[in-house]
mmCIF file with all atom_site columns, C-alpha atoms and ligand atoms in Angstrom:
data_model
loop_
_atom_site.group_PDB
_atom_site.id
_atom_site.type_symbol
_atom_site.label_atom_id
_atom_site.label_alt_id
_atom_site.label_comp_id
_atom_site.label_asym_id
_atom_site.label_entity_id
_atom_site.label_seq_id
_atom_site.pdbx_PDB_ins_code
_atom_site.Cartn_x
_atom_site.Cartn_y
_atom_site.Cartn_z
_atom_site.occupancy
_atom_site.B_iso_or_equiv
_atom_site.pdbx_formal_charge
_atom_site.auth_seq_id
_atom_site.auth_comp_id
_atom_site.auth_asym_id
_atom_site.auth_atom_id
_atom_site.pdbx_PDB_model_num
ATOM   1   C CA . UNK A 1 1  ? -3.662  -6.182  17.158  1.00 81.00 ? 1  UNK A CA 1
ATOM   2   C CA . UNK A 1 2  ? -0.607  -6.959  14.959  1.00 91.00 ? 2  UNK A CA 1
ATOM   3   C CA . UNK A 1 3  ? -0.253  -4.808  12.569  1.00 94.00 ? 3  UNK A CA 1
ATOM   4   C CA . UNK A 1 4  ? 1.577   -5.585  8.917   1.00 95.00 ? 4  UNK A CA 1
ATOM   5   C CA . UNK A 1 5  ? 5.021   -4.483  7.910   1.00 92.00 ? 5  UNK A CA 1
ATOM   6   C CA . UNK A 1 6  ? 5.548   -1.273  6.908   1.00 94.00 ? 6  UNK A CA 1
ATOM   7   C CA . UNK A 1 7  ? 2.280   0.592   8.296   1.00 97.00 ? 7  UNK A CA 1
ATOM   8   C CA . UNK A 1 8  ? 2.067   2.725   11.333  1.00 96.00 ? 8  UNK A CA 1
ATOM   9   C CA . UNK A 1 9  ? -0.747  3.649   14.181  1.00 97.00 ? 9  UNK A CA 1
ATOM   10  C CA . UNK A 1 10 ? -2.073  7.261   13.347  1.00 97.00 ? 10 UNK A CA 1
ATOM   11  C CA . UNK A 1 11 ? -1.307  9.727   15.883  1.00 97.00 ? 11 UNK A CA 1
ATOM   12  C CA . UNK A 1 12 ? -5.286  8.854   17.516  1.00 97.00 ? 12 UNK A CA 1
ATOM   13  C CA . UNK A 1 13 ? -5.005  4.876   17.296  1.00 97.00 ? 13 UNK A CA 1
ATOM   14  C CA . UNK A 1 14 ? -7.644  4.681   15.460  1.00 98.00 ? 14 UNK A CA 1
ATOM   15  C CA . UNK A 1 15 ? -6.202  3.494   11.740  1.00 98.00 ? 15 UNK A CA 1
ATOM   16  C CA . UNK A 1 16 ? -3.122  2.101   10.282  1.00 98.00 ? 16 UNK A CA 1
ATOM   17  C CA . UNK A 1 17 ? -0.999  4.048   7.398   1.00 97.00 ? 17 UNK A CA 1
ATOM   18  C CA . UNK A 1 18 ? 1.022   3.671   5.346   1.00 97.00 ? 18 UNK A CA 1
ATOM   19  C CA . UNK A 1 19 ? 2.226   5.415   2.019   1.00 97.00 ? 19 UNK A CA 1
ATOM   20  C CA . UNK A 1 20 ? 3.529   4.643   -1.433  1.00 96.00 ? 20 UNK A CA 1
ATOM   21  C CA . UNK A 1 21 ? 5.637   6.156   -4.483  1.00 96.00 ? 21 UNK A CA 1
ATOM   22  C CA . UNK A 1 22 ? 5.020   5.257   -7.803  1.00 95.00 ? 22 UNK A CA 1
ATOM   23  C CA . UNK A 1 23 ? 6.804   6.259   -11.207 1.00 94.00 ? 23 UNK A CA 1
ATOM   24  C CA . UNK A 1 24 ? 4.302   9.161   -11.714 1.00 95.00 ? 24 UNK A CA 1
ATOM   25  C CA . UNK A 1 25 ? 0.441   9.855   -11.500 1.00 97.00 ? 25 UNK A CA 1
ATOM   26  C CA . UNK A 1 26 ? -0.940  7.512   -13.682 1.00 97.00 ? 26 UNK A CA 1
ATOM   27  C CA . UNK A 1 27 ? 0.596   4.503   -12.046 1.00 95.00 ? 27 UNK A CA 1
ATOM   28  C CA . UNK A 1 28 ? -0.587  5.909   -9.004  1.00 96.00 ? 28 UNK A CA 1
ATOM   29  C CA . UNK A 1 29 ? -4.057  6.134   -10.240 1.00 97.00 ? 29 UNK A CA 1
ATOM   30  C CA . UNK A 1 30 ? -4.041  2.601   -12.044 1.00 97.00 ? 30 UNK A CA 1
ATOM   31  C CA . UNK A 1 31 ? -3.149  1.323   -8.242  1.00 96.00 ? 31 UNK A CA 1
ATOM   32  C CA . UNK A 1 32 ? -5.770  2.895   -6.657  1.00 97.00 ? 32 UNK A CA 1
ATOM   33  C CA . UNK A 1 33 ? -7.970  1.777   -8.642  1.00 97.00 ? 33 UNK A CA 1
ATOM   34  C CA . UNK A 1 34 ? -7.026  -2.255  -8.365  1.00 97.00 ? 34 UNK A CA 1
ATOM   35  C CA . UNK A 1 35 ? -7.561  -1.185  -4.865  1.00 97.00 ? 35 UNK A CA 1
ATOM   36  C CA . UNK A 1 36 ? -11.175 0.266   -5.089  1.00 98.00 ? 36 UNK A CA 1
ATOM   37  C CA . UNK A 1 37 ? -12.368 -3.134  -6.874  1.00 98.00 ? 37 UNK A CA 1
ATOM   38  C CA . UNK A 1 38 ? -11.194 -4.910  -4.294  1.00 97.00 ? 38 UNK A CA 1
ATOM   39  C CA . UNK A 1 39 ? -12.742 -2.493  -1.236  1.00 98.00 ? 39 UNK A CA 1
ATOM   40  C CA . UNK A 1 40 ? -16.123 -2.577  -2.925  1.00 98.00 ? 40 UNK A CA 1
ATOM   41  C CA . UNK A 1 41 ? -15.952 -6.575  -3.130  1.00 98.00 ? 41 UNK A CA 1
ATOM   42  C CA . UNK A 1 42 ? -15.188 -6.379  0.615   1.00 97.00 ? 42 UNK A CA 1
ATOM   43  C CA . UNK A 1 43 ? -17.640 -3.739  1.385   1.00 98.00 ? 43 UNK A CA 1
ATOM   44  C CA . UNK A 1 44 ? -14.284 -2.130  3.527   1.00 98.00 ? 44 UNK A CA 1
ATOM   45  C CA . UNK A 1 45 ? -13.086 0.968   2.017   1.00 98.00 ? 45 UNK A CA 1
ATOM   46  C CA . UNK A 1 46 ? -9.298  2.991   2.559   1.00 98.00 ? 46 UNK A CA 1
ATOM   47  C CA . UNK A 1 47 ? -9.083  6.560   3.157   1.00 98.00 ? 47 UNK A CA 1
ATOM   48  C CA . UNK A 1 48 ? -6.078  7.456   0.951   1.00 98.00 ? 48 UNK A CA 1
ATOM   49  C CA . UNK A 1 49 ? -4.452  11.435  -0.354  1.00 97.00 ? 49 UNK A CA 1
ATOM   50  C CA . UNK A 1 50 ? -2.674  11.591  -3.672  1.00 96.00 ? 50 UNK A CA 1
ATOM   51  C CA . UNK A 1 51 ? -0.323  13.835  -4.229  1.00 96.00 ? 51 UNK A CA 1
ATOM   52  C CA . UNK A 1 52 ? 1.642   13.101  -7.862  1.00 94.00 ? 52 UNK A CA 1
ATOM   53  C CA . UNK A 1 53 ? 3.142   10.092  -7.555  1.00 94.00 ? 53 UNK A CA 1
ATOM   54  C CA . UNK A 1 54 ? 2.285   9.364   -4.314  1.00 96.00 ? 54 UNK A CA 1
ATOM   55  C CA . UNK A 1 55 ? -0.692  7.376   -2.755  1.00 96.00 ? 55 UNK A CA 1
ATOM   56  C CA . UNK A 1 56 ? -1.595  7.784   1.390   1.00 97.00 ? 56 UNK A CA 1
ATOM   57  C CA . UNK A 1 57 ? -3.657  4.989   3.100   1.00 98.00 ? 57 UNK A CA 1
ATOM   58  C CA . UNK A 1 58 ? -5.411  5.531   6.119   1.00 98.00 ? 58 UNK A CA 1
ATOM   59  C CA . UNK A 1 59 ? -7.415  2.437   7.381   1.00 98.00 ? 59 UNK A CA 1
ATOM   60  C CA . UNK A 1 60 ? -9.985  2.187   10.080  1.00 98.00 ? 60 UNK A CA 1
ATOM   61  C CA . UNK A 1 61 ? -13.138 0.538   10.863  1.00 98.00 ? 61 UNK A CA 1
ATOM   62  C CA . UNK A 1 62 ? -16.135 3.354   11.148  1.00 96.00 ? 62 UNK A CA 1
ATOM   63  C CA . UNK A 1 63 ? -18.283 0.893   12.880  1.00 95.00 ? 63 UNK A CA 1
ATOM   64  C CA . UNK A 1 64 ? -15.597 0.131   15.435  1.00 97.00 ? 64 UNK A CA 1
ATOM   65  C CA . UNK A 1 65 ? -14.585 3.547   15.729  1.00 97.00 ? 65 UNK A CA 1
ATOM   66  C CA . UNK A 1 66 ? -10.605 1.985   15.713  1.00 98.00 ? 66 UNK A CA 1
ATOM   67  C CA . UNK A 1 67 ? -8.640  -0.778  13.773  1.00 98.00 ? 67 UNK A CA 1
ATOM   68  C CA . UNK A 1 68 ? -10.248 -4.381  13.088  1.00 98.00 ? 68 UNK A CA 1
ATOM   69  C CA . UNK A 1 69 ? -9.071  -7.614  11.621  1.00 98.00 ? 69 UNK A CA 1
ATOM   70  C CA . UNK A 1 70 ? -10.949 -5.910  8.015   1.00 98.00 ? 70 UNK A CA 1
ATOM   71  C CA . UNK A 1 71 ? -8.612  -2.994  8.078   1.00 98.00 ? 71 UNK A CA 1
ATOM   72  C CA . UNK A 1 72 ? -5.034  -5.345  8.602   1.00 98.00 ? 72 UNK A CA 1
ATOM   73  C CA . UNK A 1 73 ? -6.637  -7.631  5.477   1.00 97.00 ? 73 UNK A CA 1
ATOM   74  C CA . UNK A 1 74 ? -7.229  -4.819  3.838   1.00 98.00 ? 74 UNK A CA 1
ATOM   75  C CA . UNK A 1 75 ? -3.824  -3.981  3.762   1.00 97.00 ? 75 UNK A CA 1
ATOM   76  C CA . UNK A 1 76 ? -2.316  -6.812  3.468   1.00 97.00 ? 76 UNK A CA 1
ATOM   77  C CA . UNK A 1 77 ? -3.993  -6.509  -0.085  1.00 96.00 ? 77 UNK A CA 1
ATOM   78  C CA . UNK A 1 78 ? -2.931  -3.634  -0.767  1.00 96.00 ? 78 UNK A CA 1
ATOM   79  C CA . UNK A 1 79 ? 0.537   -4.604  0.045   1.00 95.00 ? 79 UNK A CA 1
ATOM   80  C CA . UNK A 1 80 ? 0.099   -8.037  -1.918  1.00 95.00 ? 80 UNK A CA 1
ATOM   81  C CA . UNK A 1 81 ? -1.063  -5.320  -5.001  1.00 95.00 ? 81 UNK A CA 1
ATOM   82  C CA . UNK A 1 82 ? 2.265   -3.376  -4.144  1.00 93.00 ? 82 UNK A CA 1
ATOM   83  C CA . UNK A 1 83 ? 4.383   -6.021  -4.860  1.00 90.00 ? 83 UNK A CA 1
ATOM   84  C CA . UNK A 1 84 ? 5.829   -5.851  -8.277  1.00 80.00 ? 84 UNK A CA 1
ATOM   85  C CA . UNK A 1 85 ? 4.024   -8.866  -10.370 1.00 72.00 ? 85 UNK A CA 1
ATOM   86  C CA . UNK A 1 86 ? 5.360   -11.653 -11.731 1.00 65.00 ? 86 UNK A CA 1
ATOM   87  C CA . UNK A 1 87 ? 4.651   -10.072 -15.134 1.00 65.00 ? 87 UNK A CA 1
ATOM   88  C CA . UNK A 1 88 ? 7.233   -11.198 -17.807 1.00 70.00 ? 88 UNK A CA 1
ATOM   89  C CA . UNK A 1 89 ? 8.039   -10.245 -20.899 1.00 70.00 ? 89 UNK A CA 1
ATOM   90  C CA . UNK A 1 90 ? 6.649   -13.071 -23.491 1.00 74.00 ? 90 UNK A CA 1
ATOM   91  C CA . UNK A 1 91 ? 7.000   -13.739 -27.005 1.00 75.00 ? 91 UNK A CA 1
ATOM   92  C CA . UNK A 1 92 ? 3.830   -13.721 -29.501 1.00 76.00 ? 92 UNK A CA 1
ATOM   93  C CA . UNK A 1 93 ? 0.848   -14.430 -27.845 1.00 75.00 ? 93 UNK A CA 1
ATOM   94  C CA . UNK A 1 94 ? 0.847   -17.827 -29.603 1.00 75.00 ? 94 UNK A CA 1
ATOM   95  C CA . UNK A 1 95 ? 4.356   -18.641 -27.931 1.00 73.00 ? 95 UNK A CA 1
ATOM   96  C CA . UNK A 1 96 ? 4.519   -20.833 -24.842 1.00 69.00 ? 96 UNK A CA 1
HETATM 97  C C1 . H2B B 2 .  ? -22.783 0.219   4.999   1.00 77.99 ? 1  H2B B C1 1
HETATM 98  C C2 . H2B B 2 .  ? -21.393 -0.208  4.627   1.00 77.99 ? 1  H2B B C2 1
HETATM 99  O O1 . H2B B 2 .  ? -21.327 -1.605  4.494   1.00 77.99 ? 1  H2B B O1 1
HETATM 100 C C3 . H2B B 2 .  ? -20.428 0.157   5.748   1.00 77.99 ? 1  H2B B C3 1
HETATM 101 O O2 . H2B B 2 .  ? -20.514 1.563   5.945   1.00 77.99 ? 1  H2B B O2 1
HETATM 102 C C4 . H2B B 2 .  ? -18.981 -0.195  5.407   1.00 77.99 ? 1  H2B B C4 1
HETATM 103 C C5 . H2B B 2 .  ? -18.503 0.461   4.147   1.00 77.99 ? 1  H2B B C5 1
HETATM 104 N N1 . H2B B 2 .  ? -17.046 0.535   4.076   1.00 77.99 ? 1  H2B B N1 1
HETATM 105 C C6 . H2B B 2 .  ? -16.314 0.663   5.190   1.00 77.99 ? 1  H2B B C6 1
HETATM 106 N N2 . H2B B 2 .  ? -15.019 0.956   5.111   1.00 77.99 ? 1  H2B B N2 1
HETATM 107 C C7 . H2B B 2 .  ? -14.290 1.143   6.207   1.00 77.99 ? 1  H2B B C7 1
HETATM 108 N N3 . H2B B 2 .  ? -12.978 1.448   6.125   1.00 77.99 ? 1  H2B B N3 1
HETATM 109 N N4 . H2B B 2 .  ? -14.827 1.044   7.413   1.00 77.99 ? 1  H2B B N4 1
HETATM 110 C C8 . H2B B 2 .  ? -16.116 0.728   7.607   1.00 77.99 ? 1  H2B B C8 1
HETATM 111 O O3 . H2B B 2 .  ? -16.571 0.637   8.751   1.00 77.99 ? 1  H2B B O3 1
HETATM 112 C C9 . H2B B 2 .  ? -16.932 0.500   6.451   1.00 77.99 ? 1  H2B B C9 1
HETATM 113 N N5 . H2B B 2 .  ? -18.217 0.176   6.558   1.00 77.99 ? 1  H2B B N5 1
#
C-alpha cells in the first residue's frame, strides 16, 4: 500500500505516523480538533499524543488489524489540514 509523504510504518506494520509542530498548544489543539470533525464524519478515527506544541498520529484500521485505503485518506486530510491556508489578510468585510 502506498503510503503518503512524510508518514512512516510503525515499528509492527500495523499504522502509519507521522508528527507535527505547531507555534504552541493552542494551535495544536485548534488542529486536532478540525481533525476530529472530520474522523467522526468518516466514522475513521487517529490515534494521536500531544505533547506542547506537538501533535503524534498513529493510523490503523481496528477492523483490519493493519493499514487500509481509510487510514492513507485519512491522512491525506490531515496533511491537506496541515497545509498553511490560503487565508489572506482582507480589508473591511464590505471590501472585495
Ligand atoms: C463502530 C465504528 O464504526 C468502528 O469501530 C470504526 C470507528 N473508528 C475507527 N477508526 C479507526 N482508526 N479504525 C477503525 O477500524 C475504526 N472503526
Amino acid at each position: 500500500m502506498d503510503i503518503p509523504d512524510g508518514w512512516t510504518t510503525s515499528d509492527d506494520g500495523k499504522a502509519i505516523e507521522k508528527s507535527f509542530r505547531f507555534k504552541d498548544f493552542s494551535e495544536a489543539f485548534a488542529f486536532l480538533t478540525r481533525v476530529a470533525l472530520h474522523a467522526e464524519k468518516a466514522d475513521h478515527h487517529p490515534e494521536f499524543t500531544s505533547a506542547w506544541n506537538r501533535l503524534h498520529f498513529r493510523l490503523t484500521t481496528h477492523d483490519a488489524d493493519g493499514v487500509t485505503g481509510r487510514d492513507t485518506a485519512l491522512a491525506e486530510v490531515i496533511d491537506r489540514l496541515a497545509r498553511p491556508s490560503g487565508v489572506q489578510a482582507a480589508g473591511g468585510i464590505g471590501e472585495a
